[in-house]
PDB file of C-alpha atoms in Angstrom:
ATOM      1  CA  MET C   1       0.000   0.000   0.000  1.00 66.00           C
ATOM      2  CA  THR C   2       2.897   2.345   0.729  1.00 68.00           C
ATOM      3  CA  VAL C   3       4.287   1.792  -2.763  1.00 72.00           C
ATOM      4  CA  LEU C   4       0.818   2.226  -4.267  1.00 74.00           C
ATOM      5  CA  PHE C   5       0.161   5.530  -2.532  1.00 78.00           C
ATOM      6  CA  GLY C   6       3.697   6.682  -3.244  1.00 76.00           C
ATOM      7  CA  GLN C   7       3.310   6.081  -6.972  1.00 80.00           C
ATOM      8  CA  LEU C   8      -0.166   7.611  -6.933  1.00 83.00           C
ATOM      9  CA  PHE C   9       1.141  10.848  -5.457  1.00 84.00           C
ATOM     10  CA  THR C  10       4.102  10.808  -7.849  1.00 83.00           C
ATOM     11  CA  GLY C  11       1.626  10.566 -10.719  1.00 87.00           C
ATOM     12  CA  ILE C  12      -0.495  13.364  -9.279  1.00 89.00           C
ATOM     13  CA  SER C  13       2.559  15.583  -8.885  1.00 87.00           C
ATOM     14  CA  ILE C  14       3.610  14.894 -12.496  1.00 87.00           C
ATOM     15  CA  GLY C  15       0.034  15.663 -13.530  1.00 90.00           C
ATOM     16  CA  ALA C  16       0.153  18.974 -11.642  1.00 90.00           C
ATOM     17  CA  VAL C  17       3.240  19.989 -13.632  1.00 88.00           C
ATOM     18  CA  LEU C  18       1.575  18.933 -16.903  1.00 90.00           C
ATOM     19  CA  LEU C  19      -1.537  20.885 -15.949  1.00 91.00           C
ATOM     20  CA  LEU C  20       0.411  24.044 -15.174  1.00 89.00           C
ATOM     21  CA  ILE C  21       2.301  24.003 -18.477  1.00 89.00           C
ATOM     22  CA  ALA C  22      -0.861  23.187 -20.467  1.00 90.00           C
ATOM     23  CA  LEU C  23      -3.370  25.452 -18.730  1.00 88.00           C
ATOM     24  CA  GLY C  24      -2.496  28.623 -20.611  1.00 87.00           C
ATOM     25  CA  LEU C  25      -2.280  26.743 -23.898  1.00 87.00           C
ATOM     26  CA  ALA C  26      -5.756  25.322 -23.325  1.00 85.00           C
ATOM     27  CA  LEU C  27      -7.040  28.885 -23.128  1.00 84.00           C
ATOM     28  CA  THR C  28      -5.297  30.321 -26.215  1.00 83.00           C
ATOM     29  CA  PHE C  29      -5.426  27.228 -28.439  1.00 81.00           C
ATOM     30  CA  GLY C  30      -9.021  26.532 -27.473  1.00 69.00           C
ATOM     31  CA  GLN C  31     -10.370  30.010 -28.160  1.00 66.00           C
ATOM     32  CA  MET C  32      -8.312  31.323 -31.047  1.00 73.00           C
ATOM     33  CA  ASN C  33      -7.198  28.104 -32.755  1.00 76.00           C
ATOM     34  CA  VAL C  34      -3.631  29.411 -32.650  1.00 82.00           C
ATOM     35  CA  ILE C  35      -0.878  26.789 -32.606  1.00 85.00           C
ATOM     36  CA  ASN C  36       1.507  28.732 -30.392  1.00 89.00           C
ATOM     37  CA  MET C  37       4.860  26.961 -30.458  1.00 90.00           C
ATOM     38  CA  ALA C  38       6.359  29.841 -28.446  1.00 92.00           C
ATOM     39  CA  HIS C  39       4.302  28.863 -25.391  1.00 92.00           C
ATOM     40  CA  GLY C  40       7.288  26.957 -24.014  1.00 92.00           C
ATOM     41  CA  GLU C  41       9.432  30.080 -24.247  1.00 94.00           C
ATOM     42  CA  PHE C  42       6.874  31.984 -22.157  1.00 95.00           C
ATOM     43  CA  ILE C  43       7.420  29.269 -19.526  1.00 94.00           C
ATOM     44  CA  MET C  44      11.152  29.891 -19.892  1.00 95.00           C
ATOM     45  CA  ALA C  45      10.563  33.630 -19.427  1.00 95.00           C
ATOM     46  CA  GLY C  46       8.756  32.967 -16.147  1.00 94.00           C
ATOM     47  CA  ALA C  47      11.617  30.781 -14.948  1.00 95.00           C
ATOM     48  CA  TYR C  48      14.271  33.356 -15.826  1.00 96.00           C
ATOM     49  CA  THR C  49      12.178  36.044 -14.132  1.00 95.00           C
ATOM     50  CA  THR C  50      12.565  34.080 -10.904  1.00 95.00           C
ATOM     51  CA  TYR C  51      16.313  33.825 -11.482  1.00 94.00           C
ATOM     52  CA  VAL C  52      16.662  37.583 -12.097  1.00 94.00           C
ATOM     53  CA  LEU C  53      14.625  38.492  -9.030  1.00 94.00           C
ATOM     54  CA  GLN C  54      16.775  36.255  -6.838  1.00 92.00           C
ATOM     55  CA  GLN C  55      19.806  38.291  -7.846  1.00 90.00           C
ATOM     56  CA  SER C  56      18.314  41.382  -6.170  1.00 89.00           C
ATOM     57  CA  ILE C  57      16.087  39.843  -3.465  1.00 88.00           C
ATOM     58  CA  THR C  58      18.164  37.820  -1.038  1.00 82.00           C
ATOM     59  CA  GLY C  59      15.373  35.864   0.647  1.00 86.00           C
ATOM     60  CA  ALA C  60      14.415  32.810  -1.405  1.00 86.00           C
ATOM     61  CA  GLY C  61      10.870  32.780  -0.026  1.00 89.00           C
ATOM     62  CA  LEU C  62      10.284  36.473  -0.674  1.00 92.00           C
ATOM     63  CA  SER C  63      11.760  36.281  -4.162  1.00 92.00           C
ATOM     64  CA  LEU C  64       9.468  33.344  -5.003  1.00 92.00           C
ATOM     65  CA  ALA C  65       6.416  35.232  -3.726  1.00 93.00           C
ATOM     66  CA  VAL C  66       7.363  38.286  -5.793  1.00 95.00           C
ATOM     67  CA  ALA C  67       8.209  36.167  -8.834  1.00 94.00           C
ATOM     68  CA  LEU C  68       4.708  34.685  -9.157  1.00 95.00           C
ATOM     69  CA  PRO C  69       2.877  37.934 -10.069  1.00 95.00           C
ATOM     70  CA  VAL C  70       5.889  39.457 -11.859  1.00 96.00           C
ATOM     71  CA  ALA C  71       6.385  36.366 -14.053  1.00 96.00           C
ATOM     72  CA  PHE C  72       2.660  36.356 -14.840  1.00 96.00           C
ATOM     73  CA  VAL C  73       2.850  39.965 -16.053  1.00 96.00           C
ATOM     74  CA  VAL C  74       6.132  39.502 -17.953  1.00 96.00           C
ATOM     75  CA  ALA C  75       4.988  36.388 -19.818  1.00 95.00           C
ATOM     76  CA  GLY C  76       1.533  37.898 -20.366  1.00 94.00           C
ATOM     77  CA  ALA C  77       3.048  41.045 -21.872  1.00 96.00           C
ATOM     78  CA  MET C  78       5.168  38.898 -24.202  1.00 95.00           C
ATOM     79  CA  GLY C  79       2.022  37.079 -25.290  1.00 93.00           C
ATOM     80  CA  VAL C  80       0.162  40.328 -25.991  1.00 94.00           C
ATOM     81  CA  LEU C  81       3.119  41.626 -27.999  1.00 94.00           C
ATOM     82  CA  LEU C  82       3.158  38.419 -30.055  1.00 93.00           C
ATOM     83  CA  GLU C  83      -0.596  38.646 -30.646  1.00 91.00           C
ATOM     84  CA  VAL C  84      -0.509  42.306 -31.700  1.00 91.00           C
ATOM     85  CA  LEU C  85       2.522  42.059 -33.982  1.00 91.00           C
ATOM     86  CA  LEU C  86       2.017  38.656 -35.610  1.00 90.00           C
ATOM     87  CA  ILE C  87      -0.868  36.426 -34.551  1.00 89.00           C
ATOM     88  CA  ARG C  88      -3.593  38.973 -35.306  1.00 85.00           C
ATOM     89  CA  ARG C  89      -2.791  38.724 -39.015  1.00 84.00           C
ATOM     90  CA  LEU C  90      -2.876  34.917 -39.068  1.00 83.00           C
ATOM     91  CA  TYR C  91      -6.136  33.934 -37.358  1.00 76.00           C
ATOM     92  CA  ALA C  92      -7.529  32.371 -40.531  1.00 72.00           C
ATOM     93  CA  ARG C  93      -4.285  30.442 -41.197  1.00 81.00           C
ATOM     94  CA  PRO C  94      -3.572  28.137 -38.232  1.00 78.00           C
ATOM     95  CA  LEU C  95      -0.734  26.267 -39.947  1.00 82.00           C
ATOM     96  CA  ASP C  96       1.020  29.577 -40.588  1.00 87.00           C
ATOM     97  CA  THR C  97       0.766  30.399 -36.886  1.00 88.00           C
ATOM     98  CA  LEU C  98       2.664  27.174 -36.184  1.00 88.00           C
ATOM     99  CA  LEU C  99       5.550  28.200 -38.460  1.00 90.00           C
ATOM    100  CA  VAL C 100       5.642  31.806 -37.269  1.00 93.00           C
ATOM    101  CA  THR C 101       5.527  31.000 -33.564  1.00 92.00           C
ATOM    102  CA  TRP C 102       8.155  28.288 -34.054  1.00 93.00           C
ATOM    103  CA  GLY C 103      10.410  30.975 -35.506  1.00 94.00           C
ATOM    104  CA  VAL C 104       9.613  33.237 -32.566  1.00 94.00           C
ATOM    105  CA  SER C 105      10.516  30.438 -30.153  1.00 94.00           C
ATOM    106  CA  LEU C 106      13.934  30.058 -31.794  1.00 95.00           C
ATOM    107  CA  ILE C 107      14.501  33.814 -31.555  1.00 95.00           C
ATOM    108  CA  LEU C 108      13.565  33.828 -27.860  1.00 95.00           C
ATOM    109  CA  GLN C 109      15.866  30.886 -27.167  1.00 95.00           C
ATOM    110  CA  GLN C 110      18.784  32.685 -28.782  1.00 95.00           C
ATOM    111  CA  LEU C 111      17.901  35.867 -26.899  1.00 95.00           C
ATOM    112  CA  ALA C 112      18.030  33.909 -23.639  1.00 95.00           C
ATOM    113  CA  ARG C 113      21.465  32.542 -24.590  1.00 95.00           C
ATOM    114  CA  ASP C 114      22.719  36.046 -25.353  1.00 95.00           C
ATOM    115  CA  ILE C 115      21.459  37.440 -22.039  1.00 94.00           C
ATOM    116  CA  PHE C 116      21.993  34.567 -19.589  1.00 93.00           C
ATOM    117  CA  GLY C 117      24.432  32.308 -21.437  1.00 92.00           C
ATOM    118  CA  SER C 118      24.028  28.772 -22.761  1.00 90.00           C
ATOM    119  CA  PRO C 119      24.710  26.844 -19.499  1.00 92.00           C
ATOM    120  CA  ASN C 120      21.771  26.110 -17.270  1.00 93.00           C
ATOM    121  CA  VAL C 121      21.333  28.187 -14.132  1.00 93.00           C
ATOM    122  CA  GLN C 122      19.858  27.227 -10.785  1.00 91.00           C
ATOM    123  CA  THR C 123      17.602  29.114  -8.374  1.00 91.00           C
ATOM    124  CA  ARG C 124      17.407  28.731  -4.607  1.00 89.00           C
ATOM    125  CA  ALA C 125      14.277  27.100  -3.235  1.00 88.00           C
ATOM    126  CA  PRO C 126      12.809  28.467   0.005  1.00 89.00           C
ATOM    127  CA  GLU C 127      13.771  26.407   3.027  1.00 87.00           C
ATOM    128  CA  LEU C 128      10.110  25.603   3.622  1.00 87.00           C
ATOM    129  CA  LEU C 129       9.940  23.852   0.235  1.00 87.00           C
ATOM    130  CA  THR C 130      13.140  21.822   0.463  1.00 85.00           C
ATOM    131  CA  GLY C 131      12.005  19.176   2.939  1.00 82.00           C
ATOM    132  CA  ASN C 132       9.489  16.358   2.963  1.00 85.00           C
ATOM    133  CA  VAL C 133       6.238  15.655   4.745  1.00 83.00           C
ATOM    134  CA  ALA C 134       6.278  12.295   6.511  1.00 79.00           C
ATOM    135  CA  LEU C 135       3.021  10.351   6.468  1.00 74.00           C
ATOM    136  CA  PRO C 136       2.077   7.143   8.311  1.00 71.00           C
ATOM    137  CA  GLY C 137       3.409   3.969   6.742  1.00 69.00           C
ATOM    138  CA  GLY C 138       6.783   5.439   5.805  1.00 71.00           C
ATOM    139  CA  LEU C 139       5.387   7.525   2.926  1.00 75.00           C
ATOM    140  CA  THR C 140       7.123  10.867   2.304  1.00 80.00           C
ATOM    141  CA  ILE C 141       5.887  13.701   0.088  1.00 82.00           C
ATOM    142  CA  ALA C 142       8.201  16.432  -1.174  1.00 85.00           C
ATOM    143  CA  ASN C 143       7.165  19.925  -0.103  1.00 89.00           C
ATOM    144  CA  ASN C 144       7.966  21.440  -3.493  1.00 90.00           C
ATOM    145  CA  ARG C 145       5.645  18.935  -5.188  1.00 88.00           C
ATOM    146  CA  LEU C 146       2.884  19.822  -2.731  1.00 90.00           C
ATOM    147  CA  PHE C 147       3.392  23.501  -3.521  1.00 92.00           C
ATOM    148  CA  ILE C 148       3.173  22.887  -7.275  1.00 92.00           C
ATOM    149  CA  LEU C 149       0.006  20.834  -6.792  1.00 92.00           C
ATOM    150  CA  ALA C 150      -1.553  23.620  -4.709  1.00 93.00           C
ATOM    151  CA  LEU C 151      -0.500  26.232  -7.289  1.00 93.00           C
ATOM    152  CA  ALA C 152      -2.002  24.198 -10.158  1.00 92.00           C
ATOM    153  CA  LEU C 153      -5.305  23.702  -8.328  1.00 93.00           C
ATOM    154  CA  ALA C 154      -5.424  27.391  -7.375  1.00 94.00           C
ATOM    155  CA  ALA C 155      -4.783  28.433 -10.991  1.00 93.00           C
ATOM    156  CA  VAL C 156      -7.495  26.095 -12.299  1.00 93.00           C
ATOM    157  CA  SER C 157      -9.984  27.291  -9.686  1.00 94.00           C
ATOM    158  CA  ALA C 158      -9.268  30.970 -10.357  1.00 93.00           C
ATOM    159  CA  LEU C 159      -9.525  30.497 -14.129  1.00 91.00           C
ATOM    160  CA  THR C 160     -12.758  28.502 -13.828  1.00 91.00           C
ATOM    161  CA  LEU C 161     -14.381  31.132 -11.593  1.00 93.00           C
ATOM    162  CA  ALA C 162     -13.227  33.919 -13.912  1.00 91.00           C
ATOM    163  CA  LEU C 163     -14.672  32.189 -16.984  1.00 88.00           C
ATOM    164  CA  ARG C 164     -17.996  31.425 -15.297  1.00 89.00           C
ATOM    165  CA  LEU C 165     -18.689  34.434 -13.078  1.00 91.00           C
ATOM    166  CA  THR C 166     -17.095  37.515 -14.634  1.00 92.00           C
ATOM    167  CA  PRO C 167     -18.193  39.584 -17.655  1.00 91.00           C
ATOM    168  CA  LEU C 168     -14.796  38.924 -19.240  1.00 89.00           C
ATOM    169  CA  GLY C 169     -15.329  35.189 -18.828  1.00 89.00           C
ATOM    170  CA  ARG C 170     -18.718  35.394 -20.505  1.00 90.00           C
ATOM    171  CA  ARG C 171     -17.190  37.282 -23.428  1.00 89.00           C
ATOM    172  CA  ILE C 172     -14.418  34.721 -23.749  1.00 86.00           C
ATOM    173  CA  ARG C 173     -16.919  31.839 -23.749  1.00 83.00           C
ATOM    174  CA  ALA C 174     -19.038  33.654 -26.326  1.00 85.00           C
ATOM    175  CA  VAL C 175     -16.074  34.035 -28.666  1.00 82.00           C
ATOM    176  CA  VAL C 176     -15.116  30.377 -28.160  1.00 76.00           C
ATOM    177  CA  GLN C 177     -18.602  29.136 -29.041  1.00 76.00           C
ATOM    178  CA  ASN C 178     -19.249  31.411 -32.032  1.00 79.00           C
ATOM    179  CA  ARG C 179     -16.830  34.210 -32.892  1.00 79.00           C
ATOM    180  CA  ASP C 180     -18.956  35.738 -35.683  1.00 82.00           C
ATOM    181  CA  LEU C 181     -22.131  35.797 -33.604  1.00 87.00           C
ATOM    182  CA  ALA C 182     -20.254  37.324 -30.678  1.00 86.00           C
ATOM    183  CA  ALA C 183     -18.871  40.042 -32.962  1.00 86.00           C
ATOM    184  CA  VAL C 184     -22.270  41.037 -34.364  1.00 90.00           C
ATOM    185  CA  SER C 185     -23.652  41.019 -30.804  1.00 86.00           C
ATOM    186  CA  GLY C 186     -21.270  43.796 -29.827  1.00 87.00           C
ATOM    187  CA  VAL C 187     -18.374  41.830 -28.308  1.00 87.00           C
ATOM    188  CA  ALA C 188     -14.998  43.365 -29.176  1.00 87.00           C
ATOM    189  CA  THR C 189     -13.393  40.108 -30.269  1.00 84.00           C
ATOM    190  CA  SER C 190      -9.963  41.634 -30.900  1.00 86.00           C
ATOM    191  CA  ARG C 191      -9.844  42.950 -27.328  1.00 90.00           C
ATOM    192  CA  VAL C 192     -10.993  39.587 -26.009  1.00 89.00           C
ATOM    193  CA  ASP C 193      -8.224  37.905 -28.022  1.00 87.00           C
ATOM    194  CA  ARG C 194      -5.564  40.173 -26.524  1.00 90.00           C
ATOM    195  CA  THR C 195      -6.878  39.592 -23.014  1.00 91.00           C
ATOM    196  CA  THR C 196      -7.037  35.841 -23.548  1.00 89.00           C
ATOM    197  CA  PHE C 197      -3.493  35.764 -24.877  1.00 90.00           C
ATOM    198  CA  PHE C 198      -2.349  37.758 -21.859  1.00 93.00           C
ATOM    199  CA  LEU C 199      -4.011  35.317 -19.450  1.00 92.00           C
ATOM    200  CA  GLY C 200      -2.796  32.205 -21.268  1.00 91.00           C
ATOM    201  CA  SER C 201       0.765  33.468 -21.564  1.00 93.00           C
ATOM    202  CA  GLY C 202       0.723  34.681 -17.956  1.00 94.00           C
ATOM    203  CA  LEU C 203      -0.244  31.192 -16.798  1.00 93.00           C
ATOM    204  CA  ALA C 204       2.776  29.894 -18.708  1.00 93.00           C
ATOM    205  CA  GLY C 205       4.894  32.327 -16.691  1.00 94.00           C
ATOM    206  CA  LEU C 206       3.477  30.880 -13.462  1.00 93.00           C
ATOM    207  CA  ALA C 207       4.418  27.412 -14.689  1.00 92.00           C
ATOM    208  CA  GLY C 208       7.961  28.645 -15.272  1.00 93.00           C
ATOM    209  CA  VAL C 209       8.211  29.860 -11.674  1.00 94.00           C
ATOM    210  CA  ALA C 210       6.990  26.488 -10.396  1.00 92.00           C
ATOM    211  CA  LEU C 211       9.465  24.571 -12.552  1.00 92.00           C
ATOM    212  CA  THR C 212      12.404  26.389 -10.963  1.00 93.00           C
ATOM    213  CA  LEU C 213      11.669  24.306  -7.857  1.00 90.00           C
ATOM    214  CA  LEU C 214      12.243  21.057  -9.753  1.00 88.00           C
ATOM    215  CA  GLY C 215      15.454  21.618 -11.678  1.00 87.00           C
ATOM    216  CA  PRO C 216      17.780  23.987 -13.509  1.00 91.00           C
ATOM    217  CA  ILE C 217      16.730  26.667 -15.975  1.00 93.00           C
ATOM    218  CA  GLY C 218      18.001  26.721 -19.548  1.00 93.00           C
ATOM    219  CA  PRO C 219      17.263  28.397 -22.896  1.00 93.00           C
ATOM    220  CA  THR C 220      15.752  25.190 -24.317  1.00 91.00           C
ATOM    221  CA  MET C 221      13.599  24.196 -21.348  1.00 91.00           C
ATOM    222  CA  GLY C 222      10.446  25.271 -23.198  1.00 87.00           C
ATOM    223  CA  THR C 223      11.174  22.946 -26.117  1.00 86.00           C
ATOM    224  CA  ASN C 224      11.104  19.977 -23.756  1.00 81.00           C
ATOM    225  CA  LEU C 225       7.673  20.963 -22.433  1.00 86.00           C
ATOM    226  CA  ILE C 226       5.654  22.175 -25.397  1.00 88.00           C
ATOM    227  CA  ILE C 227       4.860  18.707 -26.801  1.00 87.00           C
ATOM    228  CA  ASP C 228       3.472  17.505 -23.465  1.00 87.00           C
ATOM    229  CA  ALA C 229       1.366  20.665 -23.213  1.00 88.00           C
ATOM    230  CA  PHE C 230      -0.185  20.135 -26.647  1.00 89.00           C
ATOM    231  CA  LEU C 231      -0.867  16.470 -25.899  1.00 90.00           C
ATOM    232  CA  VAL C 232      -2.796  17.394 -22.758  1.00 91.00           C
ATOM    233  CA  VAL C 233      -4.870  20.009 -24.589  1.00 89.00           C
ATOM    234  CA  VAL C 234      -5.625  17.846 -27.645  1.00 89.00           C
ATOM    235  CA  VAL C 235      -6.524  14.698 -25.702  1.00 91.00           C
ATOM    236  CA  GLY C 236      -8.637  16.685 -23.237  1.00 89.00           C
ATOM    237  CA  GLY C 237     -10.575  18.346 -26.048  1.00 85.00           C
ATOM    238  CA  ILE C 238      -9.907  21.672 -27.747  1.00 77.00           C
ATOM    239  CA  GLY C 239     -11.105  24.514 -25.527  1.00 73.00           C
ATOM    240  CA  GLN C 240     -12.200  22.165 -22.728  1.00 81.00           C
ATOM    241  CA  LEU C 241     -10.599  23.143 -19.423  1.00 85.00           C
ATOM    242  CA  LYS C 242     -12.047  20.197 -17.507  1.00 88.00           C
ATOM    243  CA  GLY C 243     -10.687  17.828 -20.132  1.00 89.00           C
ATOM    244  CA  SER C 244      -7.185  19.254 -19.728  1.00 89.00           C
ATOM    245  CA  VAL C 245      -7.398  18.812 -15.940  1.00 92.00           C
ATOM    246  CA  ILE C 246      -8.502  15.172 -16.162  1.00 93.00           C
ATOM    247  CA  VAL C 247      -6.014  14.241 -18.881  1.00 92.00           C
ATOM    248  CA  ALA C 248      -3.059  15.939 -17.142  1.00 92.00           C
ATOM    249  CA  PHE C 249      -3.532  13.898 -13.980  1.00 92.00           C
ATOM    250  CA  ALA C 250      -4.362  10.718 -15.895  1.00 92.00           C
ATOM    251  CA  LEU C 251      -1.179  10.970 -17.976  1.00 91.00           C
ATOM    252  CA  GLY C 252       0.815  11.785 -14.840  1.00 90.00           C
ATOM    253  CA  VAL C 253      -0.390   8.647 -13.068  1.00 90.00           C
ATOM    254  CA  LEU C 254       0.175   6.544 -16.199  1.00 91.00           C
ATOM    255  CA  GLN C 255       3.727   7.859 -16.580  1.00 89.00           C
ATOM    256  CA  ALA C 256       4.543   7.319 -12.887  1.00 88.00           C
ATOM    257  CA  THR C 257       3.241   3.756 -13.068  1.00 88.00           C
ATOM    258  CA  GLY C 258       5.218   3.081 -16.221  1.00 88.00           C
ATOM    259  CA  GLU C 259       8.412   4.473 -14.677  1.00 86.00           C
ATOM    260  CA  TYR C 260       7.970   2.273 -11.602  1.00 84.00           C
ATOM    261  CA  LEU C 261       7.363  -0.907 -13.613  1.00 85.00           C
ATOM    262  CA  THR C 262       9.883  -0.240 -16.399  1.00 86.00           C
ATOM    263  CA  THR C 263      12.148   2.764 -17.151  1.00 86.00           C
ATOM    264  CA  LEU C 264      11.623   6.435 -17.952  1.00 83.00           C
ATOM    265  CA  SER C 265      12.077   5.899 -21.694  1.00 87.00           C
ATOM    266  CA  VAL C 266       9.675   2.960 -21.825  1.00 90.00           C
ATOM    267  CA  ALA C 267       7.155   4.901 -19.724  1.00 89.00           C
ATOM    268  CA  LYS C 268       7.227   7.713 -22.295  1.00 88.00           C
ATOM    269  CA  VAL C 269       6.558   5.187 -25.053  1.00 91.00           C
ATOM    270  CA  ILE C 270       3.635   3.732 -23.082  1.00 90.00           C
ATOM    271  CA  VAL C 271       2.125   7.207 -22.647  1.00 91.00           C
ATOM    272  CA  PHE C 272       2.457   8.026 -26.351  1.00 91.00           C
ATOM    273  CA  VAL C 273       0.967   4.695 -27.409  1.00 92.00           C
ATOM    274  CA  ALA C 274      -1.966   5.230 -25.039  1.00 92.00           C
ATOM    275  CA  ILE C 275      -2.536   8.725 -26.472  1.00 92.00           C
ATOM    276  CA  VAL C 276      -2.446   7.474 -30.072  1.00 92.00           C
ATOM    277  CA  ALA C 277      -4.862   4.661 -29.260  1.00 93.00           C
ATOM    278  CA  PHE C 278      -7.243   7.044 -27.490  1.00 92.00           C
ATOM    279  CA  LEU C 279      -7.225   9.564 -30.367  1.00 91.00           C
ATOM    280  CA  GLN C 280      -7.865   6.762 -32.852  1.00 92.00           C
ATOM    281  CA  TRP C 281     -10.970   5.894 -30.853  1.00 91.00           C
ATOM    282  CA  ARG C 282     -12.017   9.465 -30.012  1.00 89.00           C
ATOM    283  CA  PRO C 283     -10.235  11.957 -32.297  1.00 87.00           C
ATOM    284  CA  GLN C 284     -12.200  14.944 -30.972  1.00 85.00           C
ATOM    285  CA  GLY C 285     -10.738  14.453 -27.497  1.00 85.00           C
ATOM    286  CA  LEU C 286     -12.254  13.581 -24.166  1.00 85.00           C
ATOM    287  CA  PHE C 287     -14.788  16.420 -24.299  1.00 82.00           C
ATOM    288  CA  THR C 288     -16.144  18.402 -27.214  1.00 76.00           C
ATOM    289  CA  LEU C 289     -17.389  21.969 -27.429  1.00 63.00           C
ATOM    290  CA  ARG C 290     -21.109  22.374 -27.976  1.00 60.00           C
ATOM    291  CA  THR C 291     -21.924  25.183 -30.368  1.00 53.00           C
ATOM    292  CA  ARG C 292     -24.930  26.451 -32.313  1.00 50.00           C
ATOM    293  CA  SER C 293     -23.060  26.220 -35.563  1.00 48.00           C
ATOM    294  CA  LEU C 294     -24.743  24.257 -38.372  1.00 40.00           C
ATOM    295  CA  ALA C 295     -21.394  23.296 -39.884  1.00 43.00           C
TER     296      ALA C 295
END
């Protein structure tokens, strides 16, 4: 039972990381049908924001607390800039957005190398997050994993409440369901797009801050994460937040189980095979968006 619960929490913690990196993408990809390959570099920007703040703020706990809102704003501003300069002209050409944002991601990676250097850098974790929580039965849970899980759940809850209870959320849902009808009803769709890109990119910045607790920061860290983020969003269903939540934790548990029974490489293969099999059976994803479109 100890091994079972240990692997279950390992899977949940992996799922929390997957959810954090995919949450912003679920918002932008779901609403605007933009294949943003630079999403991983927004995560990188959030991570480097934490590193920069730690150079001027000596306390690791205080710097982490400051980094969360600052990284959200920095990554969100980068997303708005990308939307205004490039994405706005490519909404009807999703494949072109893939090529353009891939180019942007390469530019941002090189910019990070020029500013911070090619070697990875490390941040200091607060002392409170460096230990473990001991549970009955000899089970231990890392504090940093608990923090990431709490941050992921808080981000999902805040985003869900914003989408359901605020006027902005209603406008976003209107644009998701039928952009043309929302436009003729008086919704400023271009403003909603900018706001959505800011929120989605800002959530990527939060993910970057959380990832500094798990390992080093490097210019290519976003490249290693973007595929997993897209898999979560596609399998969960385009524009379906609840689908992304369920799939992130399901894939995390599946990967943890595979790693325990085999190796990391084999576990990755198992996850990819499971995803391919699921999409062959249900290509639209776990959940689908209900619209009033006749198409």
